[in-house]
Short mmCIF file of C-alpha atoms (C1' of nucleotides) in Angstrom, two decimals:
data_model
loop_
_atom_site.label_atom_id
_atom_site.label_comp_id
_atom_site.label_asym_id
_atom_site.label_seq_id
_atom_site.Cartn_x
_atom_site.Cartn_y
_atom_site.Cartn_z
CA UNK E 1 -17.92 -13.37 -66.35
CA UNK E 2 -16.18 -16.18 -64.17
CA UNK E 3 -14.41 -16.30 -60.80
CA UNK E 4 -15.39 -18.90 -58.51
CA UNK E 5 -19.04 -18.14 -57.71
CA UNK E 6 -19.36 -17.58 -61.40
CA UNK E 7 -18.83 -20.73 -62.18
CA UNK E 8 -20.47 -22.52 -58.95
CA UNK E 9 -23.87 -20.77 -60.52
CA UNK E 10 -22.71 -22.29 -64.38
CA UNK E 11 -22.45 -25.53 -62.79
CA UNK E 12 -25.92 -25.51 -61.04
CA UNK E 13 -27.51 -24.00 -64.10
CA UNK E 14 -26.11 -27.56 -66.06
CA UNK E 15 -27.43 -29.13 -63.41
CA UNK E 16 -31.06 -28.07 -63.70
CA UNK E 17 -31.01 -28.01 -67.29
CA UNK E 18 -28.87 -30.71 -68.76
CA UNK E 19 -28.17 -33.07 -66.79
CA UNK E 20 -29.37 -36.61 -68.02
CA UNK E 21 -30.07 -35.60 -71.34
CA UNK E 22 -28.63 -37.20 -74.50
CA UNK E 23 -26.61 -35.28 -76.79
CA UNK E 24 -27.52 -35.85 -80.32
CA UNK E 25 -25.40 -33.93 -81.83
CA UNK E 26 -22.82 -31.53 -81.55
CA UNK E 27 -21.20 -28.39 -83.42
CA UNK E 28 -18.41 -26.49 -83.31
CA UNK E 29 -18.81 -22.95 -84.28
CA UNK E 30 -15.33 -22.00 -83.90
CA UNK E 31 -12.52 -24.88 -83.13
CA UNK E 32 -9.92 -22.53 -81.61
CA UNK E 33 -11.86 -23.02 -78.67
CA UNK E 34 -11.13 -26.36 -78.24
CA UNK E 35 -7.82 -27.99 -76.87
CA UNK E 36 -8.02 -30.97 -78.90
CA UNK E 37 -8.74 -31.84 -82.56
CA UNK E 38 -12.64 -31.30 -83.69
CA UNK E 39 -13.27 -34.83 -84.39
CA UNK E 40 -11.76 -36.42 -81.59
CA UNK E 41 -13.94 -33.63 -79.73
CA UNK E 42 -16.93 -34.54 -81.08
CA UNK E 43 -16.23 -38.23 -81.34
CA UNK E 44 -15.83 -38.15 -77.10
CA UNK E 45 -19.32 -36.53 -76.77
CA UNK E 46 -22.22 -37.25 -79.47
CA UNK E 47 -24.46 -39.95 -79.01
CA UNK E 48 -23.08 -39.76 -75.10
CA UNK E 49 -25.56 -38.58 -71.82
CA UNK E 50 -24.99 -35.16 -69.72
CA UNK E 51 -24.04 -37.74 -66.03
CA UNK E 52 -22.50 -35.17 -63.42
CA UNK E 53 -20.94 -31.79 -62.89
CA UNK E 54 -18.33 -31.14 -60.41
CA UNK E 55 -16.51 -28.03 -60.09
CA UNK E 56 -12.55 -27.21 -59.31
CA UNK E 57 -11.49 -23.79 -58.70
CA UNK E 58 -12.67 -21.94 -61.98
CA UNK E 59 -13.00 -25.49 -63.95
CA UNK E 60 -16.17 -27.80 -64.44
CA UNK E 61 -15.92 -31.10 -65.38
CA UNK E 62 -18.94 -32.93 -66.89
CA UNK E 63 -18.96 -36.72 -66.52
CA UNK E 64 -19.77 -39.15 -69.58
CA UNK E 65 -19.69 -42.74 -69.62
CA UNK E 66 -15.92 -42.81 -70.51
CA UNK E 67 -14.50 -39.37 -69.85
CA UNK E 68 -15.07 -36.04 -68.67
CA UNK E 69 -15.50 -32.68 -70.52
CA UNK E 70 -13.42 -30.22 -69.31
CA UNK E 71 -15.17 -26.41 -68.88
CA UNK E 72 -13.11 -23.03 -68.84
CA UNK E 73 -14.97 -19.50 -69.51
CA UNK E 74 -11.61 -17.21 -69.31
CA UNK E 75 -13.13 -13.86 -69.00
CA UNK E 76 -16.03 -13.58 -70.83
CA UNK E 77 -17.51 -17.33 -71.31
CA UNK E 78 -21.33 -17.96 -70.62
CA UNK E 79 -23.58 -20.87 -71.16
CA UNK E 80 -27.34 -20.46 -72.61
CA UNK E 81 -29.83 -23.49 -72.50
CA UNK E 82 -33.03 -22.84 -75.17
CA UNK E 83 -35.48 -24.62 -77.08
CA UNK E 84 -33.74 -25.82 -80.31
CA UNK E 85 -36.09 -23.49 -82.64
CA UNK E 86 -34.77 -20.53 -80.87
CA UNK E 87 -32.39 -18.50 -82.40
CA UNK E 88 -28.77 -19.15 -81.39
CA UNK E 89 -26.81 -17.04 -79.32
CA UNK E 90 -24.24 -14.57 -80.54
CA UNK E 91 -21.26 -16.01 -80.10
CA UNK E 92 -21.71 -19.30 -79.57
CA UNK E 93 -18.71 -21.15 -80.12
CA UNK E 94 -20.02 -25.00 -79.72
CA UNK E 95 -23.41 -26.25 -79.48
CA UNK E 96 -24.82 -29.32 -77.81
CA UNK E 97 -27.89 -30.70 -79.63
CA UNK E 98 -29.57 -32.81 -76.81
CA UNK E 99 -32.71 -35.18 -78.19
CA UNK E 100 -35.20 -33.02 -76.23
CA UNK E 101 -35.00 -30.37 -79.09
CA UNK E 102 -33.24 -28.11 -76.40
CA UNK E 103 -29.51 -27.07 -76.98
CA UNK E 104 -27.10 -26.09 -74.48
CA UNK E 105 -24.87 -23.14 -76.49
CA UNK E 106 -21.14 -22.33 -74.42
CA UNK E 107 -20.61 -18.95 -75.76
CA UNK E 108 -17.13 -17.13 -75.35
CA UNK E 109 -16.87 -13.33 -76.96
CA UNK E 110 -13.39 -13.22 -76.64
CA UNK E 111 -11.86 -16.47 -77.32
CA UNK E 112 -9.74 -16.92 -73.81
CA UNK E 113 -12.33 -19.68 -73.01
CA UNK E 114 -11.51 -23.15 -73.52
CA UNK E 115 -13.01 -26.97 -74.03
CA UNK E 116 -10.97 -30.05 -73.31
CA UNK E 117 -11.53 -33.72 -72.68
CA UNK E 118 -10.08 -35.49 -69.83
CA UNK E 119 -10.22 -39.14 -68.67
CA UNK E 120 -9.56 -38.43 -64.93
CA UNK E 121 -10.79 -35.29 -63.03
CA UNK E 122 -7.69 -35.70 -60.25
CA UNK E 123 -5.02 -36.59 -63.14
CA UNK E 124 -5.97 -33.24 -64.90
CA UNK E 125 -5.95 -31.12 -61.81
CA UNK E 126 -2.57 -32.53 -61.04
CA UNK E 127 -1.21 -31.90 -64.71
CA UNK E 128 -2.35 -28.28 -64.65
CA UNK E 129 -0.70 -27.94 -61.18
CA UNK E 130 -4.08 -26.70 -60.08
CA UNK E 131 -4.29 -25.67 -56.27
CA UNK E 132 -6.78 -26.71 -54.05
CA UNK E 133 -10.54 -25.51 -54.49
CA UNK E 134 -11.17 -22.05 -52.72
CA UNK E 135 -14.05 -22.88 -51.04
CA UNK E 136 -13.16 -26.26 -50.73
CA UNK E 137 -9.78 -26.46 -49.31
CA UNK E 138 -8.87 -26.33 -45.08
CA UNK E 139 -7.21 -24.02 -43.52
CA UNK E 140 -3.90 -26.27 -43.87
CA UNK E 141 -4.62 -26.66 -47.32
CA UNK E 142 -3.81 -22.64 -47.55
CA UNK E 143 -0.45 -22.41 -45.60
CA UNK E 144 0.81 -25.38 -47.07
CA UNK E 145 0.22 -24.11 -50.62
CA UNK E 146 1.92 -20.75 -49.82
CA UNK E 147 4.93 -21.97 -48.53
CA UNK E 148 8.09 -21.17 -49.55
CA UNK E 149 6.33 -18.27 -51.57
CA UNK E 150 7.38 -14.71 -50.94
CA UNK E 151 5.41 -12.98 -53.84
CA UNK E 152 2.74 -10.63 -52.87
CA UNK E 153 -0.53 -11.33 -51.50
CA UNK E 154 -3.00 -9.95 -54.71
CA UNK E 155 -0.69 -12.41 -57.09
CA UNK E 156 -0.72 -15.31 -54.61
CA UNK E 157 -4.51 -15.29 -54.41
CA UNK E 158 -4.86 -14.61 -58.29
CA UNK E 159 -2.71 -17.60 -58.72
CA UNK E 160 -4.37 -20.98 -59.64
CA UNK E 161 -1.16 -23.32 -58.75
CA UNK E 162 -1.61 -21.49 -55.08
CA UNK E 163 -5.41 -21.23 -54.27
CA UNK E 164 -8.00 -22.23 -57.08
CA UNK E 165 -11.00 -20.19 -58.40
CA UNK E 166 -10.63 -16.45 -57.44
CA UNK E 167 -9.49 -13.78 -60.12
CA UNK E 168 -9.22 -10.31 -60.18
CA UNK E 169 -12.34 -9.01 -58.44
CA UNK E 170 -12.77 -11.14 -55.64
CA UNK E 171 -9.06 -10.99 -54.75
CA UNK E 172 -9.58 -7.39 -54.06
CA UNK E 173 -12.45 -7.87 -51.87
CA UNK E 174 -10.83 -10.57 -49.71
CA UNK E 175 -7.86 -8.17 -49.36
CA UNK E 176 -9.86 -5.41 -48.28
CA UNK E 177 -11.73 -7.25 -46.10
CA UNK E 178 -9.00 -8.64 -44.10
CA UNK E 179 -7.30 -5.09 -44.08
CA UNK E 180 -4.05 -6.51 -45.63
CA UNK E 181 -2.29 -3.94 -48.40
CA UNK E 182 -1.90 -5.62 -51.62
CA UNK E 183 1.41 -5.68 -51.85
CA UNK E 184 2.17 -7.06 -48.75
CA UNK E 185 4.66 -10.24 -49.10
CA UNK E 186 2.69 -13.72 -48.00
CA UNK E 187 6.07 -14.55 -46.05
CA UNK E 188 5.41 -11.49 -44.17
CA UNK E 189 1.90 -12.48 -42.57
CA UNK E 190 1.45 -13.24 -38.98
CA UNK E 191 -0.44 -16.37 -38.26
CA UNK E 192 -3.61 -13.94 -37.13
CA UNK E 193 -3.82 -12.37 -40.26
CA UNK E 194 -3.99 -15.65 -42.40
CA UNK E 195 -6.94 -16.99 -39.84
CA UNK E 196 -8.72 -13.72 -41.14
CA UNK E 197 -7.41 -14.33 -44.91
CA UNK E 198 -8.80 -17.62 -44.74
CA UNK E 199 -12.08 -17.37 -42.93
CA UNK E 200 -12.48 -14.16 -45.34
CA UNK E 201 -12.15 -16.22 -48.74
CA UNK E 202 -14.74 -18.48 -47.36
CA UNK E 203 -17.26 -15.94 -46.92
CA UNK E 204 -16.70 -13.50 -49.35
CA UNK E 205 -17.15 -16.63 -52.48
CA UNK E 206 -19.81 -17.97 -50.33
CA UNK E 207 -21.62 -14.47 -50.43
CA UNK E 208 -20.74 -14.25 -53.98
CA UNK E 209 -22.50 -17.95 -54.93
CA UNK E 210 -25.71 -16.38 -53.15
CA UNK E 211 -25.99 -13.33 -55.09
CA UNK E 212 -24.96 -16.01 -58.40
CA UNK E 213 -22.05 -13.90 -58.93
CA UNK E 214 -24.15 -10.91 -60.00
CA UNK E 215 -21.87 -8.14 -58.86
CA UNK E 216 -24.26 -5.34 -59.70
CA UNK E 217 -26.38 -6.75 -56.56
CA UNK E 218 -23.96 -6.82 -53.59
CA UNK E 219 -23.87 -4.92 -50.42
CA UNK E 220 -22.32 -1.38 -50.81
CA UNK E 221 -20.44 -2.32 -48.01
CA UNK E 222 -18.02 -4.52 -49.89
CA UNK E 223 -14.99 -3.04 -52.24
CA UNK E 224 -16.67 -4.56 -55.11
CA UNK E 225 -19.28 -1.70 -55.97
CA UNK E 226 -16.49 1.03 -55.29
CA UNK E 227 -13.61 -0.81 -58.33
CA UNK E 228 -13.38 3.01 -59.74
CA UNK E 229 -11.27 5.48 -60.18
CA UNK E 230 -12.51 8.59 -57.94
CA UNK E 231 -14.80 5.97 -55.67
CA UNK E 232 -14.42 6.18 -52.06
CA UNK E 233 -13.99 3.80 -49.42
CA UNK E 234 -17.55 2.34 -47.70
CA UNK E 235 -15.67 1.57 -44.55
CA UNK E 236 -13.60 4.78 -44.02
CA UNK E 237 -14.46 7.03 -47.04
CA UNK E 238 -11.17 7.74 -48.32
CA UNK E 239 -10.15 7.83 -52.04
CA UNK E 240 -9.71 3.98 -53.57
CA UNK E 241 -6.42 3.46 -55.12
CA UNK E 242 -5.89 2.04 -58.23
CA UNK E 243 -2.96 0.13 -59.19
CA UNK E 244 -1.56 -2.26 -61.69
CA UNK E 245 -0.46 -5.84 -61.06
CA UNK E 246 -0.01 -8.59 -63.49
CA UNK E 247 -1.65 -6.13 -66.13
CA UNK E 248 -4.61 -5.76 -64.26
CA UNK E 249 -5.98 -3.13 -62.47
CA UNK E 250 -6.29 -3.91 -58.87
CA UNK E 251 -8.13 -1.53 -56.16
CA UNK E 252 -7.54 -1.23 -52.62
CA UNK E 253 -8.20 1.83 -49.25
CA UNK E 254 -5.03 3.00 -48.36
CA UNK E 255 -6.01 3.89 -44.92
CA UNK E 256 -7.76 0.76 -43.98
CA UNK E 257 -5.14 -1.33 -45.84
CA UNK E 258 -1.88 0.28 -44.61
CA UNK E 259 1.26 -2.02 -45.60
"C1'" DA A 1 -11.12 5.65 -81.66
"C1'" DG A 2 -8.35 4.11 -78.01
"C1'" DC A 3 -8.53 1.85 -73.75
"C1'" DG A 4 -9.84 -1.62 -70.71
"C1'" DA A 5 -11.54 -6.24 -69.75
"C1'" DT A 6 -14.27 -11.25 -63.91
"C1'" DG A 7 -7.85 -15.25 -67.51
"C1'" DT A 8 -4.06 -18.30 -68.69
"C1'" DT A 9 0.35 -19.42 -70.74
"C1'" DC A 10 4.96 -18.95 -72.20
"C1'" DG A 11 9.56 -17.47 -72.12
"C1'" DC A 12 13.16 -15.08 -69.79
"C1'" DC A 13 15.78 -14.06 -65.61
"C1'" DG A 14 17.93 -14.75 -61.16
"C1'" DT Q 1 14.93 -26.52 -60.73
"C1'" DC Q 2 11.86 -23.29 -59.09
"C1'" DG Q 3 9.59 -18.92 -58.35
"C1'" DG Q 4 8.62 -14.28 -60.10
"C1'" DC Q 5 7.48 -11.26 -63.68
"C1'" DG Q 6 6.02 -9.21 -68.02
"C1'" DA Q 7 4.23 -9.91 -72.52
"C1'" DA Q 8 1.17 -12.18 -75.54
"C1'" DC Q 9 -3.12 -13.98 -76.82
"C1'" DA Q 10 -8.36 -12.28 -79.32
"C1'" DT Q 11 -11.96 -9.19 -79.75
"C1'" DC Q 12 -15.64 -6.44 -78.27
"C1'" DG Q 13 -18.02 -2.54 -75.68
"C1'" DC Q 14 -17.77 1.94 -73.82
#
DNA sequence: AGCGATGTTCGCCG
DNA sequence: TCGGCGAACATCGC
């Protein structure tokens, strides 16, 4: 269930749970999960400790003593942490066997997740072309990385290379909320309206790391409860929209987001 | 039982 | 060479 405040709350549940402990062993349920060959997989990671967790965008990187593993959930990854005589989770796709008897399980349903092992957290970033972190970046950081794009504002903020760590969802809440129509070009926005784009990212992810991403719990007064067909706007009442985009279905008011 | 799904990547086109 | 766009990927729940 990832965006960006999806994964902040992944990363502090590592935190609180594995972090410092020893990995023992580890195994790999399903291998098409992983970007590199099983062994050399496993051969980065057992008999290794759990050091750090920083986040970038939708990624988390885990530090060991000589590299980093590299977290991705795609759209339906999750993470459990149980006592090792528990049964494991459905779906579990690679276990880590930590010598506390507790296991740390990431589980992916429908295989868009992925593992990886880098050596530098910066180097990777740069060799995925990775934007800068959503929540992270300054408001230069923004125009600079939308320069000399003229695509539309849903795919710009859906696009990693551009602005890291929202999706979907979240793209169509910060649209709504700044009362921009989707389909507006980025070239096309007055100076104003990416002050309010900005400032808007910033507290619609922050809101979203509060709740831990758990969308069934926020305000009716955002888009996010209303993502239906025959819903109705909570600002204005009128009929959402549904479109598609990038073969997704995006949502959006077309009175309070005229183009 | 077919559609939709909170994501990324690849290949084609201009 | 770069940006934009659509299709492909895998699989389950509703």
């Amino acid at each position: 269930m990832p965006e960006l405040p999806e994964v902040e709350t992944y990363k502090r549940y590592l935190e609180s749970t594995s972090l410092g402990k020893h990995i023992n062993r580890v195994k790999v349920r399903d291998s098409r999960i992983l970007e590199l060959g099983e062994k050399d997989f496993i051969k980065n990671l057992q008999e290794n400790t759990f050091k750090s967790v920083m986040r970038h965008g939708k990624y988390l990187f885990i530090a060991f003593d000589l590299s980093y593993l590299v977290m991705h959930f795609g759209m339906t990854g999750d993470l459990e942490y149980y006592a090792i005589n528990r049964e494991e989770p459905k779906y579990s796709k690679v276990l880590f066997e930590f010598t506390n008897n507790h296991v740390l399980s990431y589980i992916s349903i429908r295989m868009f997740g992925k593992l990886d092992i880098a050596d530098d957290v910066k180097k990777y970033i740069k060799e995925k072309k990775l934007g800068p972190d959503a929540l992270k970046m300054s408001f230069e950081d923004l125009t600079n990385s939308l320069k000399r794009r003229t695509t539309n504002i849903k795919t710009a903020l859906m696009n990693q290379e551009i602005v890291c760590g929202i999706g979907n969802i979240y793209s169509d809440e910060i649209i709504f909320r700044t009362n921009i129509n989707p389909l507006t070009k980025i070239n096309h926005l007055e100076e104003k309206q990416l002050r309010a784009l900005f400032s808007n990212i910033k507290d619609v992810l922050q809101y979203g790391i509060e709740k831990k991403g758990e969308l069934s719990t926020y305000s009716d007064k955002f888009l996010i409860p209303h993502r239906n067909r025959d819903d109705f706007c909570p600002v204005c009442h009128t009929k959402i929209k549904r479109y598609e985009i990038l073969g997704r279905h995006g949502f959006f008011c077309p009175s309070c987001q005229k183009q």
